[in-house]
Coordinates of C-alpha atoms and ligand atoms in Angstrom, one line a residue:
M1 CA 15.6 -25.5 -40.9
S2 CA 18.0 -22.7 -40.1
A3 CA 20.6 -23.5 -37.5
P4 CA 19.8 -21.8 -34.2
S5 CA 22.4 -19.4 -33.0
R6 CA 24.5 -21.2 -30.4
S7 CA 26.7 -18.3 -29.4
R8 CA 24.9 -17.6 -26.2
S9 CA 24.5 -21.1 -24.9
K10 CA 27.2 -23.2 -23.3
I11 CA 25.1 -26.3 -23.4
P12 CA 24.1 -27.6 -26.8
K13 CA 20.4 -27.3 -27.6
A14 CA 18.1 -30.2 -28.0
P15 CA 17.1 -30.6 -31.6
A16 CA 14.0 -28.5 -32.5
Q17 CA 10.9 -30.1 -33.9
P18 CA 11.4 -31.4 -37.5
E19 CA 9.9 -28.9 -39.8
S20 CA 7.7 -31.5 -41.4
G21 CA 5.8 -31.8 -38.1
L22 CA 5.3 -28.1 -37.5
A23 CA 2.3 -27.6 -39.8
E24 CA 0.6 -30.6 -38.2
L25 CA 1.3 -29.3 -34.6
R26 CA -0.2 -26.0 -35.6
R27 CA -3.3 -27.7 -37.0
L28 CA -3.7 -29.8 -33.9
D29 CA -3.3 -26.7 -31.7
H30 CA -6.0 -24.9 -33.6
A31 CA -8.2 -28.0 -33.5
H32 CA -7.9 -28.7 -29.8
F33 CA -5.9 -26.4 -27.5
W34 CA -8.0 -23.7 -25.9
H35 CA -5.6 -21.1 -24.7
P36 CA -5.9 -18.9 -21.6
F37 CA -7.1 -15.3 -21.8
T38 CA -7.2 -15.6 -25.6
Q39 CA -9.8 -14.7 -28.3
M40 CA -9.6 -18.1 -30.0
R41 CA -11.2 -16.9 -33.2
D42 CA -8.3 -14.6 -33.9
W43 CA -5.9 -17.2 -32.6
C44 CA -7.1 -19.9 -35.0
A45 CA -7.3 -17.5 -37.9
S46 CA -3.6 -16.6 -37.8
E47 CA -1.6 -18.7 -40.2
D48 CA 1.9 -18.2 -38.9
D49 CA 0.7 -19.1 -35.4
P50 CA 1.0 -20.5 -32.9
L51 CA 4.6 -19.8 -32.2
I52 CA 5.7 -23.1 -30.8
I53 CA 8.6 -22.9 -28.3
V54 CA 10.7 -26.0 -28.3
S55 CA 13.8 -25.2 -26.2
A56 CA 15.5 -22.5 -24.2
Q57 CA 18.7 -21.5 -22.5
G58 CA 19.1 -18.8 -20.0
A59 CA 17.0 -15.8 -21.0
I60 CA 16.6 -17.1 -24.6
L61 CA 13.6 -19.1 -26.0
T62 CA 13.9 -21.0 -29.3
D63 CA 10.9 -21.8 -31.5
A64 CA 10.3 -24.7 -33.8
E65 CA 11.9 -22.9 -36.7
G66 CA 15.1 -22.4 -34.8
K67 CA 14.5 -18.7 -34.2
D68 CA 15.8 -17.2 -30.9
Y69 CA 13.9 -14.7 -28.7
I70 CA 14.6 -13.0 -25.4
D71 CA 12.0 -14.1 -22.9
G72 CA 11.0 -10.6 -22.1
N73 CA 8.3 -11.4 -19.6
S74 CA 9.9 -14.4 -17.9
S75 CA 7.3 -16.8 -19.4
I76 CA 4.4 -14.8 -17.9
W77 CA 6.3 -13.6 -14.8
T78 CA 7.4 -17.1 -13.6
N79 CA 11.1 -17.6 -14.7
I80 CA 13.8 -16.4 -12.3
H81 CA 17.3 -17.6 -13.0
G82 CA 16.8 -18.5 -16.7
H83 CA 15.7 -21.6 -18.5
R84 CA 17.7 -24.9 -18.1
H85 CA 19.6 -23.7 -15.1
P86 CA 21.9 -26.6 -14.3
M87 CA 21.1 -26.6 -10.6
I88 CA 17.4 -26.7 -11.0
D89 CA 17.6 -29.2 -13.8
A90 CA 19.8 -31.4 -11.7
A91 CA 17.6 -31.1 -8.6
I92 CA 14.5 -32.1 -10.6
R93 CA 16.3 -35.0 -12.2
D94 CA 17.7 -36.2 -8.9
Q95 CA 14.2 -36.0 -7.3
L96 CA 12.8 -37.9 -10.3
D97 CA 15.1 -40.8 -9.6
R98 CA 13.5 -41.1 -6.2
I99 CA 9.8 -40.2 -6.5
A100 CA 7.8 -37.5 -8.4
H101 CA 4.8 -37.2 -6.1
C102 CA 3.2 -38.8 -3.1
S103 CA 0.3 -37.3 -1.2
A104 CA 0.8 -34.9 1.7
L105 CA -2.4 -36.2 3.1
G106 CA -1.2 -38.6 5.7
F107 CA 2.4 -38.6 4.6
S108 CA 5.3 -36.3 4.2
N109 CA 8.4 -35.9 2.0
E110 CA 11.9 -34.6 2.3
P111 CA 12.0 -31.8 -0.2
S112 CA 8.7 -30.3 1.1
I113 CA 9.9 -30.5 4.7
L114 CA 13.2 -28.8 3.8
L115 CA 11.5 -26.2 1.6
A116 CA 9.0 -25.3 4.4
A117 CA 11.9 -24.8 6.8
K118 CA 13.9 -22.8 4.3
L119 CA 10.9 -20.5 3.4
V120 CA 10.4 -19.7 7.1
E121 CA 14.1 -18.8 7.4
I122 CA 14.1 -16.4 4.5
A123 CA 10.6 -15.0 5.0
P124 CA 10.4 -11.3 6.2
G125 CA 10.4 -11.0 10.0
D126 CA 10.4 -14.0 12.3
T127 CA 6.6 -14.5 12.8
L128 CA 5.8 -16.4 9.6
T129 CA 6.5 -20.0 10.8
R130 CA 3.8 -22.1 9.1
V131 CA 3.8 -23.1 5.5
F132 CA 0.8 -24.5 3.6
F133 CA 1.4 -25.8 0.1
T134 CA -0.9 -25.3 -2.9
D135 CA -0.5 -25.3 -6.7
D136 CA -0.6 -21.8 -8.1
G137 CA -1.2 -18.1 -7.3
S138 CA -4.9 -18.4 -7.2
T139 CA -4.9 -21.3 -4.8
A140 CA -2.3 -19.6 -2.5
I141 CA -4.7 -16.6 -2.2
E142 CA -7.7 -18.9 -1.8
C143 CA -5.9 -20.7 1.0
A144 CA -5.0 -17.4 2.8
C145 CA -8.6 -16.1 2.6
R146 CA -10.0 -19.4 3.7
M147 CA -7.6 -19.6 6.6
A148 CA -8.4 -16.0 7.6
A149 CA -12.1 -16.6 7.4
Q150 CA -12.0 -19.9 9.3
Y151 CA -9.7 -18.3 11.9
R152 CA -12.3 -15.6 12.7
D153 CA -14.9 -18.4 13.1
R154 CA -12.6 -20.5 15.4
V155 CA -11.8 -17.5 17.7
G156 CA -15.4 -16.2 17.9
E157 CA -15.0 -13.2 15.7
S158 CA -17.3 -14.2 12.9
E159 CA -18.6 -10.7 12.5
R160 CA -15.2 -10.0 10.8
Q161 CA -16.1 -11.2 7.3
E162 CA -15.1 -8.4 4.9
F163 CA -11.9 -8.3 2.9
I164 CA -10.5 -4.9 2.0
V165 CA -9.3 -5.0 -1.6
F166 CA -8.1 -2.4 -4.1
D167 CA -9.2 -1.1 -7.5
G168 CA -7.1 -2.6 -10.2
A169 CA -6.1 -5.6 -8.1
Y170 CA -5.5 -9.0 -9.5
H171 CA -5.3 -12.1 -7.3
G172 CA -6.1 -15.0 -9.6
D173 CA -9.0 -16.7 -11.3
T174 CA -10.7 -19.1 -8.9
V175 CA -14.0 -17.7 -7.6
G176 CA -12.6 -16.7 -4.2
A177 CA -9.5 -15.1 -5.6
A178 CA -11.4 -13.5 -8.5
S179 CA -13.9 -11.9 -6.1
L180 CA -11.0 -9.9 -4.6
G181 CA -10.0 -8.6 -8.1
G182 CA -10.6 -5.0 -9.3
I183 CA -10.2 -5.3 -13.0
S184 CA -13.6 -5.0 -14.6
A185 CA -12.9 -7.1 -17.7
F186 CA -12.1 -10.1 -15.5
A187 CA -15.2 -9.6 -13.2
D188 CA -17.5 -12.2 -14.8
M189 CA -17.7 -15.1 -12.4
G190 CA -20.8 -16.6 -14.0
G191 CA -23.0 -15.5 -11.1
A192 CA -20.9 -17.3 -8.5
K193 CA -20.5 -15.5 -5.1
G194 CA -17.1 -14.7 -3.7
Y195 CA -15.9 -13.2 -0.5
P196 CA -17.7 -10.1 0.9
I197 CA -15.4 -7.3 -0.1
R198 CA -14.9 -3.5 0.5
R199 CA -13.1 -2.2 -2.5
I200 CA -11.1 1.0 -2.2
G201 CA -8.9 3.1 -4.5
S202 CA -6.4 4.5 -2.0
I203 CA -5.4 4.1 1.6
E204 CA -7.2 7.4 2.5
E205 CA -10.5 5.6 2.1
L206 CA -9.7 3.4 5.0
A207 CA -10.9 6.2 7.3
A208 CA -14.5 5.7 6.2
I209 CA -14.5 1.9 6.9
D210 CA -16.1 0.3 9.9
S211 CA -13.1 -1.9 10.8
S212 CA -15.0 -4.1 13.3
R213 CA -16.5 -6.0 10.3
V214 CA -13.2 -6.4 8.5
N215 CA -11.3 -9.6 8.4
A216 CA -8.2 -8.8 6.3
A217 CA -6.8 -6.4 3.8
V218 CA -5.4 -8.0 0.6
I219 CA -2.8 -6.2 -1.5
E220 CA -0.2 -6.7 -4.2
P221 CA 2.6 -4.8 -2.4
L222 CA 4.4 -1.9 -4.1
I223 CA 3.1 -2.7 -7.6
Q224 CA -0.1 -4.0 -9.1
G225 CA 0.7 -6.5 -11.9
A226 CA -2.2 -7.3 -14.2
G227 CA -3.8 -4.0 -13.3
G228 CA -1.1 -2.4 -15.5
M229 CA 2.1 -2.4 -13.5
R230 CA 0.9 0.5 -11.4
L231 CA 3.1 1.6 -8.5
W232 CA 1.8 2.4 -5.1
P233 CA 3.3 5.4 -3.4
Y234 CA 6.3 4.6 -1.3
G235 CA 5.3 4.2 2.4
M236 CA 1.7 3.1 1.6
L237 CA 2.4 -0.5 2.5
R238 CA 3.7 0.5 5.9
Q239 CA 0.7 2.7 6.5
L240 CA -1.6 -0.2 5.6
R241 CA 0.2 -2.5 8.0
D242 CA -0.1 0.1 10.8
W243 CA -3.8 0.6 10.1
C244 CA -4.3 -3.2 10.2
D245 CA -2.5 -3.5 13.5
E246 CA -4.5 -0.7 15.0
H247 CA -7.8 -2.3 14.0
G248 CA -7.1 -6.0 14.6
V249 CA -7.2 -6.6 10.8
F250 CA -5.1 -9.2 9.1
L251 CA -2.7 -8.2 6.2
I252 CA -2.6 -10.7 3.3
L253 CA 0.3 -10.0 0.9
D254 CA 0.0 -11.3 -2.6
E255 CA 3.6 -11.6 -3.7
V256 CA 2.8 -14.0 -6.4
M257 CA 4.4 -11.7 -9.0
T258 CA 6.7 -9.6 -6.8
G259 CA 8.4 -12.4 -4.9
F260 CA 11.8 -13.8 -5.6
G261 CA 13.8 -10.8 -6.6
R262 CA 11.6 -9.1 -9.1
T263 CA 11.5 -5.8 -7.3
G264 CA 15.2 -5.8 -6.5
R265 CA 14.8 -7.4 -3.0
L266 CA 13.8 -11.0 -2.3
F267 CA 10.3 -9.9 -1.4
A268 CA 8.6 -6.6 -2.2
C269 CA 7.6 -6.1 1.5
D270 CA 11.3 -6.1 2.4
H271 CA 11.4 -2.6 0.9
E272 CA 9.2 -1.2 3.7
L273 CA 10.1 -3.7 6.4
V274 CA 6.5 -4.9 6.5
V275 CA 5.7 -8.4 7.8
P276 CA 2.2 -9.7 6.8
D277 CA 0.0 -12.2 8.6
F278 CA -0.3 -14.2 5.4
L279 CA 2.3 -14.3 2.6
C280 CA 1.3 -15.8 -0.7
L281 CA 4.0 -17.0 -3.1
A282 CA 3.7 -18.8 -6.4
K283 CA 5.0 -17.9 -9.9
G284 CA 8.7 -17.7 -9.2
L285 CA 8.8 -20.2 -6.3
T286 CA 10.2 -23.0 -8.5
G287 CA 12.3 -20.6 -10.6
G288 CA 9.5 -20.9 -13.2
Y289 CA 9.8 -24.6 -13.7
L290 CA 6.7 -26.2 -12.0
P291 CA 3.4 -25.2 -10.6
L292 CA 3.9 -24.9 -6.8
A293 CA 2.7 -22.3 -4.4
V294 CA 2.7 -21.6 -0.7
T295 CA 0.8 -19.6 1.9
L296 CA 2.9 -18.7 4.9
T297 CA 1.3 -17.7 8.2
T298 CA 1.8 -17.2 11.9
E299 CA 1.7 -19.3 15.0
R300 CA -1.3 -17.2 16.1
V301 CA -3.3 -18.3 13.1
F302 CA -2.0 -21.9 13.2
S303 CA -2.9 -22.4 16.8
A304 CA -6.5 -21.4 16.4
F305 CA -7.0 -24.5 14.3
L306 CA -5.7 -26.9 17.0
G307 CA -8.0 -28.8 19.2
D308 CA -9.8 -32.1 19.7
Y309 CA -10.7 -33.9 16.4
D310 CA -14.4 -33.6 17.1
S311 CA -14.1 -29.9 17.8
L312 CA -13.9 -29.5 14.0
R313 CA -11.2 -26.9 14.3
T314 CA -9.2 -28.7 11.5
F315 CA -8.3 -26.6 8.5
F316 CA -10.5 -28.5 6.0
Y317 CA -8.7 -27.6 2.8
G318 CA -6.1 -29.1 0.4
H319 CA -5.3 -30.1 -3.1
S320 CA -4.1 -33.4 -4.6
Y321 CA -0.7 -32.1 -5.4
C322 CA 0.0 -30.3 -2.1
G323 CA 3.7 -30.6 -1.3
N324 CA 4.6 -32.0 -4.7
A325 CA 8.2 -33.4 -4.4
L326 CA 9.4 -32.4 -7.8
G327 CA 8.2 -28.8 -7.4
A328 CA 9.7 -28.6 -3.9
A329 CA 13.1 -29.9 -5.2
A330 CA 13.0 -27.2 -7.9
A331 CA 12.1 -24.5 -5.3
L332 CA 15.0 -25.5 -3.0
A333 CA 17.4 -25.3 -5.9
N334 CA 15.9 -21.9 -6.9
L335 CA 16.6 -20.6 -3.4
R336 CA 20.1 -22.1 -3.3
I337 CA 20.9 -20.2 -6.5
F338 CA 20.0 -16.9 -4.9
E339 CA 22.6 -17.6 -2.2
E340 CA 25.3 -19.2 -4.3
E341 CA 25.2 -16.8 -7.1
N342 CA 24.6 -13.6 -5.0
V343 CA 21.6 -12.9 -7.3
I344 CA 20.1 -10.0 -5.4
E345 CA 23.5 -8.1 -5.2
S346 CA 24.1 -8.8 -8.9
L347 CA 20.8 -7.0 -9.8
A348 CA 21.8 -3.5 -8.9
R349 CA 23.6 -2.7 -12.2
K350 CA 20.9 -4.4 -14.3
I351 CA 18.2 -2.5 -12.6
E352 CA 20.1 0.7 -13.4
V353 CA 20.5 -0.3 -17.0
L354 CA 16.8 -1.1 -17.3
G355 CA 15.7 2.2 -15.8
Q356 CA 18.1 4.2 -17.9
S357 CA 17.2 2.4 -21.2
L358 CA 13.5 2.8 -20.5
H359 CA 13.9 6.6 -19.9
E360 CA 16.2 7.1 -22.9
A361 CA 13.7 5.2 -25.1
T362 CA 11.2 8.0 -24.7
T363 CA 13.5 10.1 -26.8
Y364 CA 13.4 7.7 -29.7
C365 CA 9.8 6.8 -29.5
P366 CA 7.2 9.6 -29.4
H367 CA 4.4 7.0 -28.6
F368 CA 5.8 6.2 -25.2
G369 CA 4.0 7.9 -22.4
E370 CA 4.5 7.3 -18.7
I371 CA 7.4 4.9 -17.9
R372 CA 7.2 2.9 -14.7
H373 CA 10.2 1.0 -13.2
L374 CA 10.7 -1.0 -10.1
G375 CA 13.6 -3.4 -9.8
M376 CA 13.6 -5.7 -12.7
I377 CA 10.1 -4.7 -13.8
G378 CA 9.6 -2.1 -16.5
A379 CA 6.4 -0.7 -18.0
I380 CA 5.7 1.7 -20.8
D381 CA 2.2 3.2 -21.5
L382 CA 1.5 3.7 -25.2
I383 CA -0.1 7.0 -26.0
D384 CA -1.9 8.3 -29.0
I385 CA 0.2 11.3 -30.0
R386 CA -2.7 13.0 -31.7
S387 CA -4.8 13.2 -28.6
G388 CA -2.1 12.8 -26.0
S389 CA -4.2 10.2 -24.2
E390 CA -4.5 6.4 -24.3
F391 CA -5.6 4.4 -27.3
D392 CA -9.0 2.9 -27.6
W393 CA -8.4 -0.6 -26.1
R394 CA -10.3 -2.2 -29.0
R395 CA -7.5 -1.4 -31.4
E396 CA -5.2 -3.8 -29.4
T397 CA -2.3 -1.5 -29.9
G398 CA -0.1 -3.1 -27.2
A399 CA -0.7 -6.6 -28.5
R400 CA 0.2 -5.5 -32.1
V401 CA 3.4 -3.8 -30.9
C402 CA 4.4 -7.0 -29.0
R403 CA 3.5 -9.1 -31.9
R404 CA 5.9 -7.0 -34.1
A405 CA 8.6 -7.1 -31.4
R406 CA 9.0 -10.8 -32.3
D407 CA 10.7 -9.7 -35.5
Y408 CA 13.3 -7.9 -33.3
G409 CA 13.9 -11.0 -31.2
L410 CA 11.7 -10.2 -28.2
L411 CA 8.8 -12.1 -26.8
T412 CA 6.6 -10.3 -24.3
R413 CA 3.0 -9.6 -23.6
P414 CA 1.4 -6.2 -22.8
V415 CA -1.2 -5.4 -20.2
R416 CA -3.7 -3.7 -22.5
D417 CA -1.7 -0.8 -24.0
T418 CA 1.0 -1.0 -21.4
L419 CA 4.2 -2.7 -22.7
V420 CA 5.8 -4.8 -20.0
L421 CA 9.4 -6.0 -19.6
M422 CA 10.0 -8.4 -16.7
P423 CA 13.0 -10.5 -17.9
P424 CA 14.6 -13.4 -16.0
L425 CA 17.0 -12.1 -13.4
C426 CA 19.8 -13.8 -15.3
I427 CA 19.4 -11.5 -18.3
S428 CA 22.5 -9.6 -19.4
E429 CA 22.8 -5.8 -19.5
Q430 CA 23.2 -6.1 -23.3
Q431 CA 20.1 -8.2 -23.6
I432 CA 18.1 -5.6 -21.5
R433 CA 19.1 -3.0 -24.0
I434 CA 18.1 -5.2 -26.9
C435 CA 14.6 -5.7 -25.3
V436 CA 14.0 -2.0 -24.9
Q437 CA 15.3 -1.2 -28.5
A438 CA 13.0 -4.0 -29.8
L439 CA 10.0 -2.2 -28.2
V440 CA 11.1 1.1 -29.6
D441 CA 11.5 -0.3 -33.1
A442 CA 8.3 -2.3 -33.0
T443 CA 6.3 0.7 -31.7
N444 CA 7.6 3.1 -34.3
E445 CA 6.9 0.5 -37.0
I446 CA 3.3 0.0 -35.9
L447 CA 2.4 3.6 -35.0
G448 CA 4.8 5.5 -37.3
N449 CA 7.8 7.6 -36.6
P450 CA 6.8 11.2 -37.4
Ligands
PLP1 C1 -0.5 -14.4 -11.6 C2 -1.0 -13.8 -10.3 C3 -1.9 -14.5 -9.5 C4 -2.5 -15.8 -9.9 O1 -1.6 -16.8 -10.1 P1 -1.9 -18.1 -10.9 O2 -0.7 -18.9 -10.7 O3 -2.0 -17.6 -12.3 O4 -3.1 -18.7 -10.4 C5 -2.3 -13.9 -8.3 N1 -1.8 -12.7 -7.9 C6 -0.9 -12.0 -8.7 C7 -0.3 -10.7 -8.2 C8 -0.4 -12.5 -9.9 O5 0.4 -11.8 -10.6

């Protein structure tokens, strides 16, 4: 086994898997582990896979053979301050010495109480005062929709049933959340019925909608993630908020991807000073350590659920791990790091470097089409230089490029043929440049450098 490079890490790494066990781990993976969003026939046919990650430090992941890679997509958009951050590690260990989990059904716990209060303090505006805990992005969205639907029922507005959603949207994979999505490849819900929706492509289409039937508009603010890192025009979120206010419609913001600094502000809606009626947070909430999510809402919504027990106004909804203490402890530490390390302020220069490197890269790589950049999120569309348009998706060009980028020390995952960089916020300027260069080299190798 080659010695992993230690130069970047202050803390010694845990020993990697012994190499004798690696073949067996791969065999067992192929035999039993069904991976998400993965064509398992291809997965199991690949001999040098799976890449098994055994340890990490900061923005660096290390595999079972001791090879280091930059975590170019923050472990699918979750990691915030890097791996093994001493404050989050310590917070989880400390909580583990007390209790890992106890039900929030009938009981409460200190880290979840403190986290709820802290989230209310840092949330945009001053109207989001109630916090409901769930497990992941899908359930945070599910919870918001269910609350909005039951609210209309409780206040006698049950004609307001429709949810306005957008082409290219992604809000998760449970039936309710998936029914809001606008990506056709993910549309198969096995015949299950979701929420009644009105899908639109742009804000102009609101004009044609009978708003008296609309419950809420749901949107990924500023940028659609799984839809291909597509930016909304600046000012659109504000317009949507105004339209919702004018027509008595709720605004549900899905900040599952954009929350916790990704866009350069703590929340994407901070850019346009928009305050939603429901704010859904997940991926980065625990700094990328544990599955935990929240749905924040207002006193107005909360109070509609109050009443005598037999009035059945209770919000009948919840999950076994609601208010998980380990997750809440990690989330509190995640938020403390933002304050103690002035993380948002420290991003300005990195954001500049990311934008600059991406734009410079188009000079070195003829296959790079449109570049999109928002905060610490970068996206590059690959284009077929012979036709000037996008590749046939069946060729898996983006996936092949990202696969080759491994050889240049970068792990990331494309959205179809859009290359994505969304590194942990702790990444260095130098590492950002390495990521972009890795994508240039990998692309030129796969598609040729004429
Ligand atoms: C990832 C994601 C979700 C779903 O979150 P899960 O934790 O995977 O359930 C929802 N909305 C957005 C914008 C996301 O990026």
